[in-house]
Coordinates of C-alpha atoms in Angstrom, one line a residue:
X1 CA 19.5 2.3 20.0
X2 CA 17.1 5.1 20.9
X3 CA 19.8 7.6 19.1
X4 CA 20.1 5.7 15.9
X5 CA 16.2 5.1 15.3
X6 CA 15.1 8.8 15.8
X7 CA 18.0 8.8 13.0
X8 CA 16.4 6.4 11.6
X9 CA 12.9 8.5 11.8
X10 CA 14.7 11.6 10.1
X11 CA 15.7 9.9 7.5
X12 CA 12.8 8.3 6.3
X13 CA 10.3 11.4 7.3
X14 CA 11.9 13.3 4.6
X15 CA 12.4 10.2 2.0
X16 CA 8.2 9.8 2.2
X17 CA 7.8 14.0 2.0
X18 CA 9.8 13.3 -1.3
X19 CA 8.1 10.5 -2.2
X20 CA 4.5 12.7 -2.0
X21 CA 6.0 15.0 -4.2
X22 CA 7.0 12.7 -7.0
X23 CA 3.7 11.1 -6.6
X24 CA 1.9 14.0 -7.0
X25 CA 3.7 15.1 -9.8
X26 CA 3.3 11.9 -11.7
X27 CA -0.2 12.3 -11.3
X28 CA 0.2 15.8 -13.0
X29 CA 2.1 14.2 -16.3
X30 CA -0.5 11.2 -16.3
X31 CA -3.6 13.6 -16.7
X32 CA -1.6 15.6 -19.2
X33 CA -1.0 13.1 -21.3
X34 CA -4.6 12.0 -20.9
X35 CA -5.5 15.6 -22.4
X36 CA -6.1 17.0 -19.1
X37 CA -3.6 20.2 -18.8
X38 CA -3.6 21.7 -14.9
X39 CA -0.6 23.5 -15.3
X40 CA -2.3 26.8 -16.5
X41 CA -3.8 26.5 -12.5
X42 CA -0.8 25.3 -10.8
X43 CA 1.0 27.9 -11.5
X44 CA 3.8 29.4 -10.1
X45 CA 3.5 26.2 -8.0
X46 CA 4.6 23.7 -11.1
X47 CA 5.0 26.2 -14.3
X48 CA 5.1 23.4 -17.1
X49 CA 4.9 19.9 -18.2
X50 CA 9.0 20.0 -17.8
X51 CA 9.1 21.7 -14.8
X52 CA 6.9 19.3 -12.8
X53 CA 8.9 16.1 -14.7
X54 CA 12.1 17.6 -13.0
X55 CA 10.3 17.6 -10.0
X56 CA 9.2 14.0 -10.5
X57 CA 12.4 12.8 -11.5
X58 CA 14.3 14.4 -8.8
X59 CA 12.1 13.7 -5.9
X60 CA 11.4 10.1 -6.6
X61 CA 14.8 9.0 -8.3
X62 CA 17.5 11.2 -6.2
X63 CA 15.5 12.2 -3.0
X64 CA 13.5 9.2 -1.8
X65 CA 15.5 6.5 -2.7
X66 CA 18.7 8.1 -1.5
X67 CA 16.8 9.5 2.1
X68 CA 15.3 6.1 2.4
X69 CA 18.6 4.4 1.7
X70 CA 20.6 5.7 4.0
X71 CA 18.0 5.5 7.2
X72 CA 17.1 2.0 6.1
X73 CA 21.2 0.7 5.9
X74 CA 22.0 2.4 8.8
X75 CA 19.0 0.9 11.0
X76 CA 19.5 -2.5 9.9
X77 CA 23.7 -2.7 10.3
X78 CA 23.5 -1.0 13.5
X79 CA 20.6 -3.6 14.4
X80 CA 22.6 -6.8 12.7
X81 CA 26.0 -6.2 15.2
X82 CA 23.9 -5.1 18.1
X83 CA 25.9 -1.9 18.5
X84 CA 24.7 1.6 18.3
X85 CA 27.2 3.7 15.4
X86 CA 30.0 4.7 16.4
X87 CA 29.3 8.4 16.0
X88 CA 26.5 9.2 16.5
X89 CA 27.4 13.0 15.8
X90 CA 28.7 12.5 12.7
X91 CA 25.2 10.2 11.8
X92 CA 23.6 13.6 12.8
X93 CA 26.1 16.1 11.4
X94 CA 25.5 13.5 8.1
X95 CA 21.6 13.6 8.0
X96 CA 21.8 17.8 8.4
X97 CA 24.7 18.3 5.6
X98 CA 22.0 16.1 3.2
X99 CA 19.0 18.0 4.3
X100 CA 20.7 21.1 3.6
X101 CA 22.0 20.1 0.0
X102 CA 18.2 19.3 -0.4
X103 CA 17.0 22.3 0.3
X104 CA 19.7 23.9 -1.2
X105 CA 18.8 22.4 -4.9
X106 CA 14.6 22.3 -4.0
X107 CA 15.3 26.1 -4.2
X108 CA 16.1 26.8 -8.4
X109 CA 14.1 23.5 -8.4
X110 CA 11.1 25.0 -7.4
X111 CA 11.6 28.0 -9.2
X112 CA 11.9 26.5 -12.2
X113 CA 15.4 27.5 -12.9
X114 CA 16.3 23.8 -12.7
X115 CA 14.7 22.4 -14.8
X116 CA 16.8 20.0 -16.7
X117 CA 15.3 16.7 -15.1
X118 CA 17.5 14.1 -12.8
X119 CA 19.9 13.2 -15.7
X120 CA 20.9 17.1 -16.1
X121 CA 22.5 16.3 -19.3
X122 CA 24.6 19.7 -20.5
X123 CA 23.9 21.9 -22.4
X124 CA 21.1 22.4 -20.7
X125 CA 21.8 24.6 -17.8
X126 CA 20.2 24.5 -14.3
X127 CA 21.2 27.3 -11.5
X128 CA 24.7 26.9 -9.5
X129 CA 22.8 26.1 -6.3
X130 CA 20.8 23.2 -7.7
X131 CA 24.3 21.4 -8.4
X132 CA 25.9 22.1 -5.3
X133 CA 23.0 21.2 -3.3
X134 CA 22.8 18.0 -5.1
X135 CA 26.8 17.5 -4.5
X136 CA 26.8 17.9 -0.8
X137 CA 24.1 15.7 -0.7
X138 CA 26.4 12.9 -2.2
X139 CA 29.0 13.7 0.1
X140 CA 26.5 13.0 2.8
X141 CA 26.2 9.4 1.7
X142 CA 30.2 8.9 1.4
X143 CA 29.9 10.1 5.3
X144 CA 27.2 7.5 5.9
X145 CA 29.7 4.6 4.1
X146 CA 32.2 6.0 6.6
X147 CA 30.3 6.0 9.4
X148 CA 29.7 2.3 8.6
X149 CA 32.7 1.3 8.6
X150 CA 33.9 2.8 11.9
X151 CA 30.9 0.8 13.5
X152 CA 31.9 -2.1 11.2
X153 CA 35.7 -1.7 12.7
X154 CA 34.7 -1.2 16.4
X155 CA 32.3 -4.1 16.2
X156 CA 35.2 -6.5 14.7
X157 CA 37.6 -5.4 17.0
X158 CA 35.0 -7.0 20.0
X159 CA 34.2 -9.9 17.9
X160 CA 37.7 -11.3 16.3
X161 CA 36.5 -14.5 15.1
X162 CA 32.9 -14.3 14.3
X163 CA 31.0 -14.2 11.0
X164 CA 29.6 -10.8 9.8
X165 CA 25.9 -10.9 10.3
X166 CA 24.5 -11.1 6.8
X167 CA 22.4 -8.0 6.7
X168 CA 25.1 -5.7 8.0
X169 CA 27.8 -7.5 5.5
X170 CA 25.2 -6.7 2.3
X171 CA 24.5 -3.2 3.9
X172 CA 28.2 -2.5 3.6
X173 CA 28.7 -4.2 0.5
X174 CA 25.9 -1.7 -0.5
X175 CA 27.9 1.5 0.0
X176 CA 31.2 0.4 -0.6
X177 CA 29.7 0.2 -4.4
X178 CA 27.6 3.5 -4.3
X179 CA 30.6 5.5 -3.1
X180 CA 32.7 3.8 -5.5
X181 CA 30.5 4.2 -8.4
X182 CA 29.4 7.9 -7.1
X183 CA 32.3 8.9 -8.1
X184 CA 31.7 10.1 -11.9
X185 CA 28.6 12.0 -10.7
X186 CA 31.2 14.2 -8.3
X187 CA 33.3 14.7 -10.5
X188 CA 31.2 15.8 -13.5
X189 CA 29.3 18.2 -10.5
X190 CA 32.9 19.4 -9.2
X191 CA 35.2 20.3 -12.4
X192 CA 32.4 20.4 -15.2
X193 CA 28.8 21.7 -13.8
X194 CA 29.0 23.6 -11.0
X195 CA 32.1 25.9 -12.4
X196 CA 29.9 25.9 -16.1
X197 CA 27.1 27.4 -13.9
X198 CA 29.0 29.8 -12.0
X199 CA 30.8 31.5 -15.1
X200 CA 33.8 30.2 -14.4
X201 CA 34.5 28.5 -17.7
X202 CA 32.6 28.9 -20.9
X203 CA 31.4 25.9 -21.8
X204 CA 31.5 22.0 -20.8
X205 CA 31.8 18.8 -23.1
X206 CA 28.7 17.1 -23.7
X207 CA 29.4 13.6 -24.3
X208 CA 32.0 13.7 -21.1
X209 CA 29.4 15.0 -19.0
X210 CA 26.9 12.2 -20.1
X211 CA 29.8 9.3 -19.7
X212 CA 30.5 10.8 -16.3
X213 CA 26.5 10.7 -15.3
X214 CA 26.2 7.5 -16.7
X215 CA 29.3 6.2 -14.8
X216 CA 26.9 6.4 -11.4
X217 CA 23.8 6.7 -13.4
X218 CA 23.4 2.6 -13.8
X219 CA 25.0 1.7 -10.6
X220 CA 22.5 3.7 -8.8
X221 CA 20.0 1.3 -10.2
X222 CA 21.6 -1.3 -7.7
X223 CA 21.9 1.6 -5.0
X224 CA 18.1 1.5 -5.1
X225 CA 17.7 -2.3 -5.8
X226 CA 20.1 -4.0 -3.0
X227 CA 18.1 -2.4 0.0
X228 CA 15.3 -4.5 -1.1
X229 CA 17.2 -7.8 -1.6
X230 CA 18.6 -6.8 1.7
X231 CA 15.3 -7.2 3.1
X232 CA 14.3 -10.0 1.3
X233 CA 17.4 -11.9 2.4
X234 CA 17.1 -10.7 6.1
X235 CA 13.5 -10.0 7.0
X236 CA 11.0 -11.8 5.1
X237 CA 12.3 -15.7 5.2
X238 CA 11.7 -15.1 9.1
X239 CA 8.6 -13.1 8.6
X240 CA 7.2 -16.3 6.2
X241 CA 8.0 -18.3 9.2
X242 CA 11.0 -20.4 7.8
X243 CA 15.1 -19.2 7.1
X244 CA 17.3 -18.0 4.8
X245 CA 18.2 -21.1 2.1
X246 CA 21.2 -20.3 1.7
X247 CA 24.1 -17.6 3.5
X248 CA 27.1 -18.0 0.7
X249 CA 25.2 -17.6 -2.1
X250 CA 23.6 -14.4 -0.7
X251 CA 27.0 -13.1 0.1
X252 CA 28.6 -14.3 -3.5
X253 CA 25.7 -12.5 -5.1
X254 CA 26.2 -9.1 -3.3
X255 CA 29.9 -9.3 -3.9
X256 CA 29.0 -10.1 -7.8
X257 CA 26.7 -7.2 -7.3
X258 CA 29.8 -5.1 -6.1
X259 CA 32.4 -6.1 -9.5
X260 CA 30.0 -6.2 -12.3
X261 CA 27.4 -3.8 -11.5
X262 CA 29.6 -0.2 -11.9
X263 CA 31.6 -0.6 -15.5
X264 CA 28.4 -1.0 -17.7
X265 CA 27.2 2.7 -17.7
X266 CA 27.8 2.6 -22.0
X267 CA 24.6 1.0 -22.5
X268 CA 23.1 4.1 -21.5
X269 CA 24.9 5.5 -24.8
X270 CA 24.7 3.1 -27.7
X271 CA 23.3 5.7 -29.9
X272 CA 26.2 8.4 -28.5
X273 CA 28.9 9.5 -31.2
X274 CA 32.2 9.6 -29.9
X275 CA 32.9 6.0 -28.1
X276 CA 34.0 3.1 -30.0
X277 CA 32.0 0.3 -30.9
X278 CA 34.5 -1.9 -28.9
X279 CA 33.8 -0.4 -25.5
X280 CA 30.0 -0.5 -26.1
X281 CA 30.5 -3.9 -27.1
X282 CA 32.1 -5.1 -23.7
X283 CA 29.3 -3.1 -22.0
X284 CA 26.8 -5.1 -23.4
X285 CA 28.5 -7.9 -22.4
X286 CA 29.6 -7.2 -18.8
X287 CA 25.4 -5.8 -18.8
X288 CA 24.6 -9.3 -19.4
X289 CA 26.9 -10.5 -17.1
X290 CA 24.9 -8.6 -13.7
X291 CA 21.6 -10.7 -15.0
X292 CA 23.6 -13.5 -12.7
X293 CA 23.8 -12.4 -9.3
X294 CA 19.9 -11.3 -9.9
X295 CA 19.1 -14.8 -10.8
X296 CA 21.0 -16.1 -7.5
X297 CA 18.6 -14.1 -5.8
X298 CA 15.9 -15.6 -7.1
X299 CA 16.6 -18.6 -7.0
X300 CA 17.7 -18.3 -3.2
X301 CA 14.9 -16.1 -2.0
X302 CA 12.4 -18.3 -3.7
X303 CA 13.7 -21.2 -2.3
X304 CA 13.6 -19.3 1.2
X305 CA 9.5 -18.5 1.2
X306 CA 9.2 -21.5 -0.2
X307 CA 10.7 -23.2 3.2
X308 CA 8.7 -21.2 5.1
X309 CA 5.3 -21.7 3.1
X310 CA 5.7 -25.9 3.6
X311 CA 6.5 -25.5 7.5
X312 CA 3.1 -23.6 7.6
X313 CA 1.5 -26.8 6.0
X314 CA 1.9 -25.8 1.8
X315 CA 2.3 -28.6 -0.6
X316 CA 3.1 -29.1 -4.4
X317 CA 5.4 -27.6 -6.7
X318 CA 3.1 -24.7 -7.2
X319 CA 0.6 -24.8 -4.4
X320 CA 2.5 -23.9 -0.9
X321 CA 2.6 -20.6 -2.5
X322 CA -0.3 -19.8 -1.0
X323 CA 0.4 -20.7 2.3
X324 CA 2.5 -17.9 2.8
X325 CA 1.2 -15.2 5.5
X326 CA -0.7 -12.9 3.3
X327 CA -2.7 -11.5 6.0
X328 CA 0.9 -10.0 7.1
X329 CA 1.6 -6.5 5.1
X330 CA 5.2 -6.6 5.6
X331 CA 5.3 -10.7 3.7
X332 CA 2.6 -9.5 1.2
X333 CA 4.0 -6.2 0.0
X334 CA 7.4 -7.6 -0.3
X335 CA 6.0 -10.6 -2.3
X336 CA 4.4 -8.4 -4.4
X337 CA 6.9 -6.2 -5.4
X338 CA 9.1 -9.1 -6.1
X339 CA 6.2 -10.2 -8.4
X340 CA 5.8 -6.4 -10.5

C-alpha cells in the first residue's frame, strides 16, 4: 500500500496548502469588516477586498475539499478491500492532471484577473486559463471515480459472493454522485465559459450559466459532507471503542444521498426570473426530502458512540456521553464537528 499512501500524502499536502490560503484570506475579510483595511500593504500580493474573497472561496470551497476528497476516498476504499488500485499510474497521472489545472487557474487567480469568486456567475469575466484549469481539474476527479471502479471490479471479480465493505461501498457511492452531478459545471465550463473567454462567441446566457452552476453547485455540498459521514460510520464507532449500529441503514442513507441529493439546485434561484414557479416548487420539496438520509445518520451514528460510551462504563439517557474518549483527538474532533 506504500504506492497508494504517498498518493495519499500528495493529495492532502496540497489540500492543507489550500486550506492555509483560504484561512489566511478569511482572516483578511474578518479584519476588514472590523474596520481594519491591509489591503493597501498587501498589495500586489491580494489587490482588494474581492480579490482575496475569490481567493477564499476558491481555495477553501474548490481546492481543499476537492484535494482532500479525493486522497481521503481513495485511501480508505483501497484500505476497506485490502487491495492496492488497480492503476496506480493512472492514480498518479490523475493527481498531476489536477495539480496542473490548479496551477493553471492559481495563475489569473493570483493576478487578480479572476476575480469573480467560486460561483463565477457570467457576466462577470475571469481569464481563459482560470476556467480551463478549473475544468481539467474536474476531469481529474471523473478519473479518480474511474479508477475506483476498476479496483472495485478487480476486487469483486476475487471475492464473488461477499459483502462490499461499508467504507469502500459509501466511498463509491460518493463519486458515482459527484461525477454525475459534475456534470452541469462541465458543461457550462466547456460550451459557455471557456469559449466566452477566449472570443470565440460574443456573449453567454446568464440565467443558463447560473442553472448549470447550480446543477453541481448544491450536490457539491454532499461531495464535501459524505467524506465525513464516511468517517463517522467507519472510523469513529471503533475509535469510541464500540461498532457501527446499524450496516443497512448506513447503506440506504448513502444511496438516498445518491437519488435526492443532485435535482434540487433551484433553491439556489428562488429569486431568479426565467424558471417557473412549478419547478421551484418541486425543488423545495425534493430539498426537504434530503433532510432524511441526514437524520438516518444521526440517528445511526448517535446510536453507534452511544454503544461504545456504555461499554466504557457510561450510564443514563444523557450521561454516557461523557464517557466517550475525549482524551483521543481523532473521537473528540469528530464529535465536535458533528456538534457545530
Amino acid at each position: 500500500m506504500s504506492t497508494d499512501n504517498r498518493l495519499t500524502a500528495g493529495y492532502l499536502i496540497v489540500a492543507l496548502v489550500a486550506l492555509f490560503g483560504g484561512v489566511v484570506t478569511g482572516l483578511f475579510q474578518a479584519l476588514e469588516h472590523a474596520g481594519v483595511n491591509l489591503y493597501p500593504r498587501l498589495a500586489p500580493v491580494v489587490q482588494s477586498y474581492y480579490h482575496g474573497l475569490s481567493l477564499h472561496g476558491v481555495l477553501n470551497v474548490l481546492v481543499f475539499t476537492t484535494f482532500f476528497i479525493c486522497g481521503f476516498l481513495q485511501f480508505m476504499t483501497a484500505r476497506a478491500l485490502g487491495m492496492p488500485l488497480a492503476s496506480p499510474g493512472l492514480g498518479w497521472a490523475t493527481f498531476w492532471l489536477m495539480t496542473a489545472g490548479l496551477i493553471l487557474a492559481a495563475i489569473p487567480l493570483l493576478g487578480n484577473a479572476a476575480t469573480v469568486m467560486f460561483t463565477f456567475y457570467p457576466p462577470m469575466k475571469a481569464h481563459w486559463a482560470f476556467y480551463i484549469g478549473l475544468t481539467l481539474v474536474v476531469v481529474g476527479t471523473w478519473l479518480v471515480t474511474l479508477n475506483l471502479t476498476l479496483t472495485y471490479r478487480a476486487w469483486r471479480a476475487r471475492n464473488p459472493e461477499a459483502r462490499t465493505p461499508l467504507a469502500a461501498f459509501m466511498s463509491l457511492v460518493t463519486f458515482v454522485m459527484w461525477t454525475i452531478a459534475s456534470l452541469g459545471i462541465a458543461a457550462e465550463m466547456l460550451f459557455m465559459l471557456i469559449p466566452w473567454s477566449l472570443g470565440l462567441i460574443g456573449g453567454t446566457d446568464a440565467l443558463l450559466a447560473r442553472t448549470l452552476f447550480w446543477f453541481t453547485g448544491h450536490p457539491i455540498v454532499y461531495f464535501w459532507l459524505l467524506p465525513a459521514y464516511v468517517s463517522w460510520y467507519t472510523l469513529l464507532p471503533r475509535q469510541a471503542g464500540g461498532r457501527l449500529f446499524s450496516d443497512p441503514l448506513a447503506r440506504v442513507s448513502f444511496i438516498l444521498f445518491l437519488i435526492l441529493s443532485i435535482p434540487i439546485g433551484f433553491h439556489h434561484q428562488f429569486t431568479d426570473p426565467g424558471i417557473e414557479e412549478g419547478w421551484k416548487l418541486l425543488h423545495a420539496f425534493l430539498t426537504f426530502a434530503v433532510f432524511f438520509p441526514s437524520l438516518l445518520t444521526f440517528f445511526n451514528v448517535v446510536a453507534s458512540l452511544e454503544t461504545g460510551a456504555r461499554a466504557r462504563g457510561g450510564k443514563g439517557w444523557v450521561a454516557w456521553f461523557a464517557r466517550l474518549p475525549w482524551g483521543d483527538p481523532s473521537v473528540a474532533a469528530q464529535v465536535l464537528a458533528m456538534l457545530l
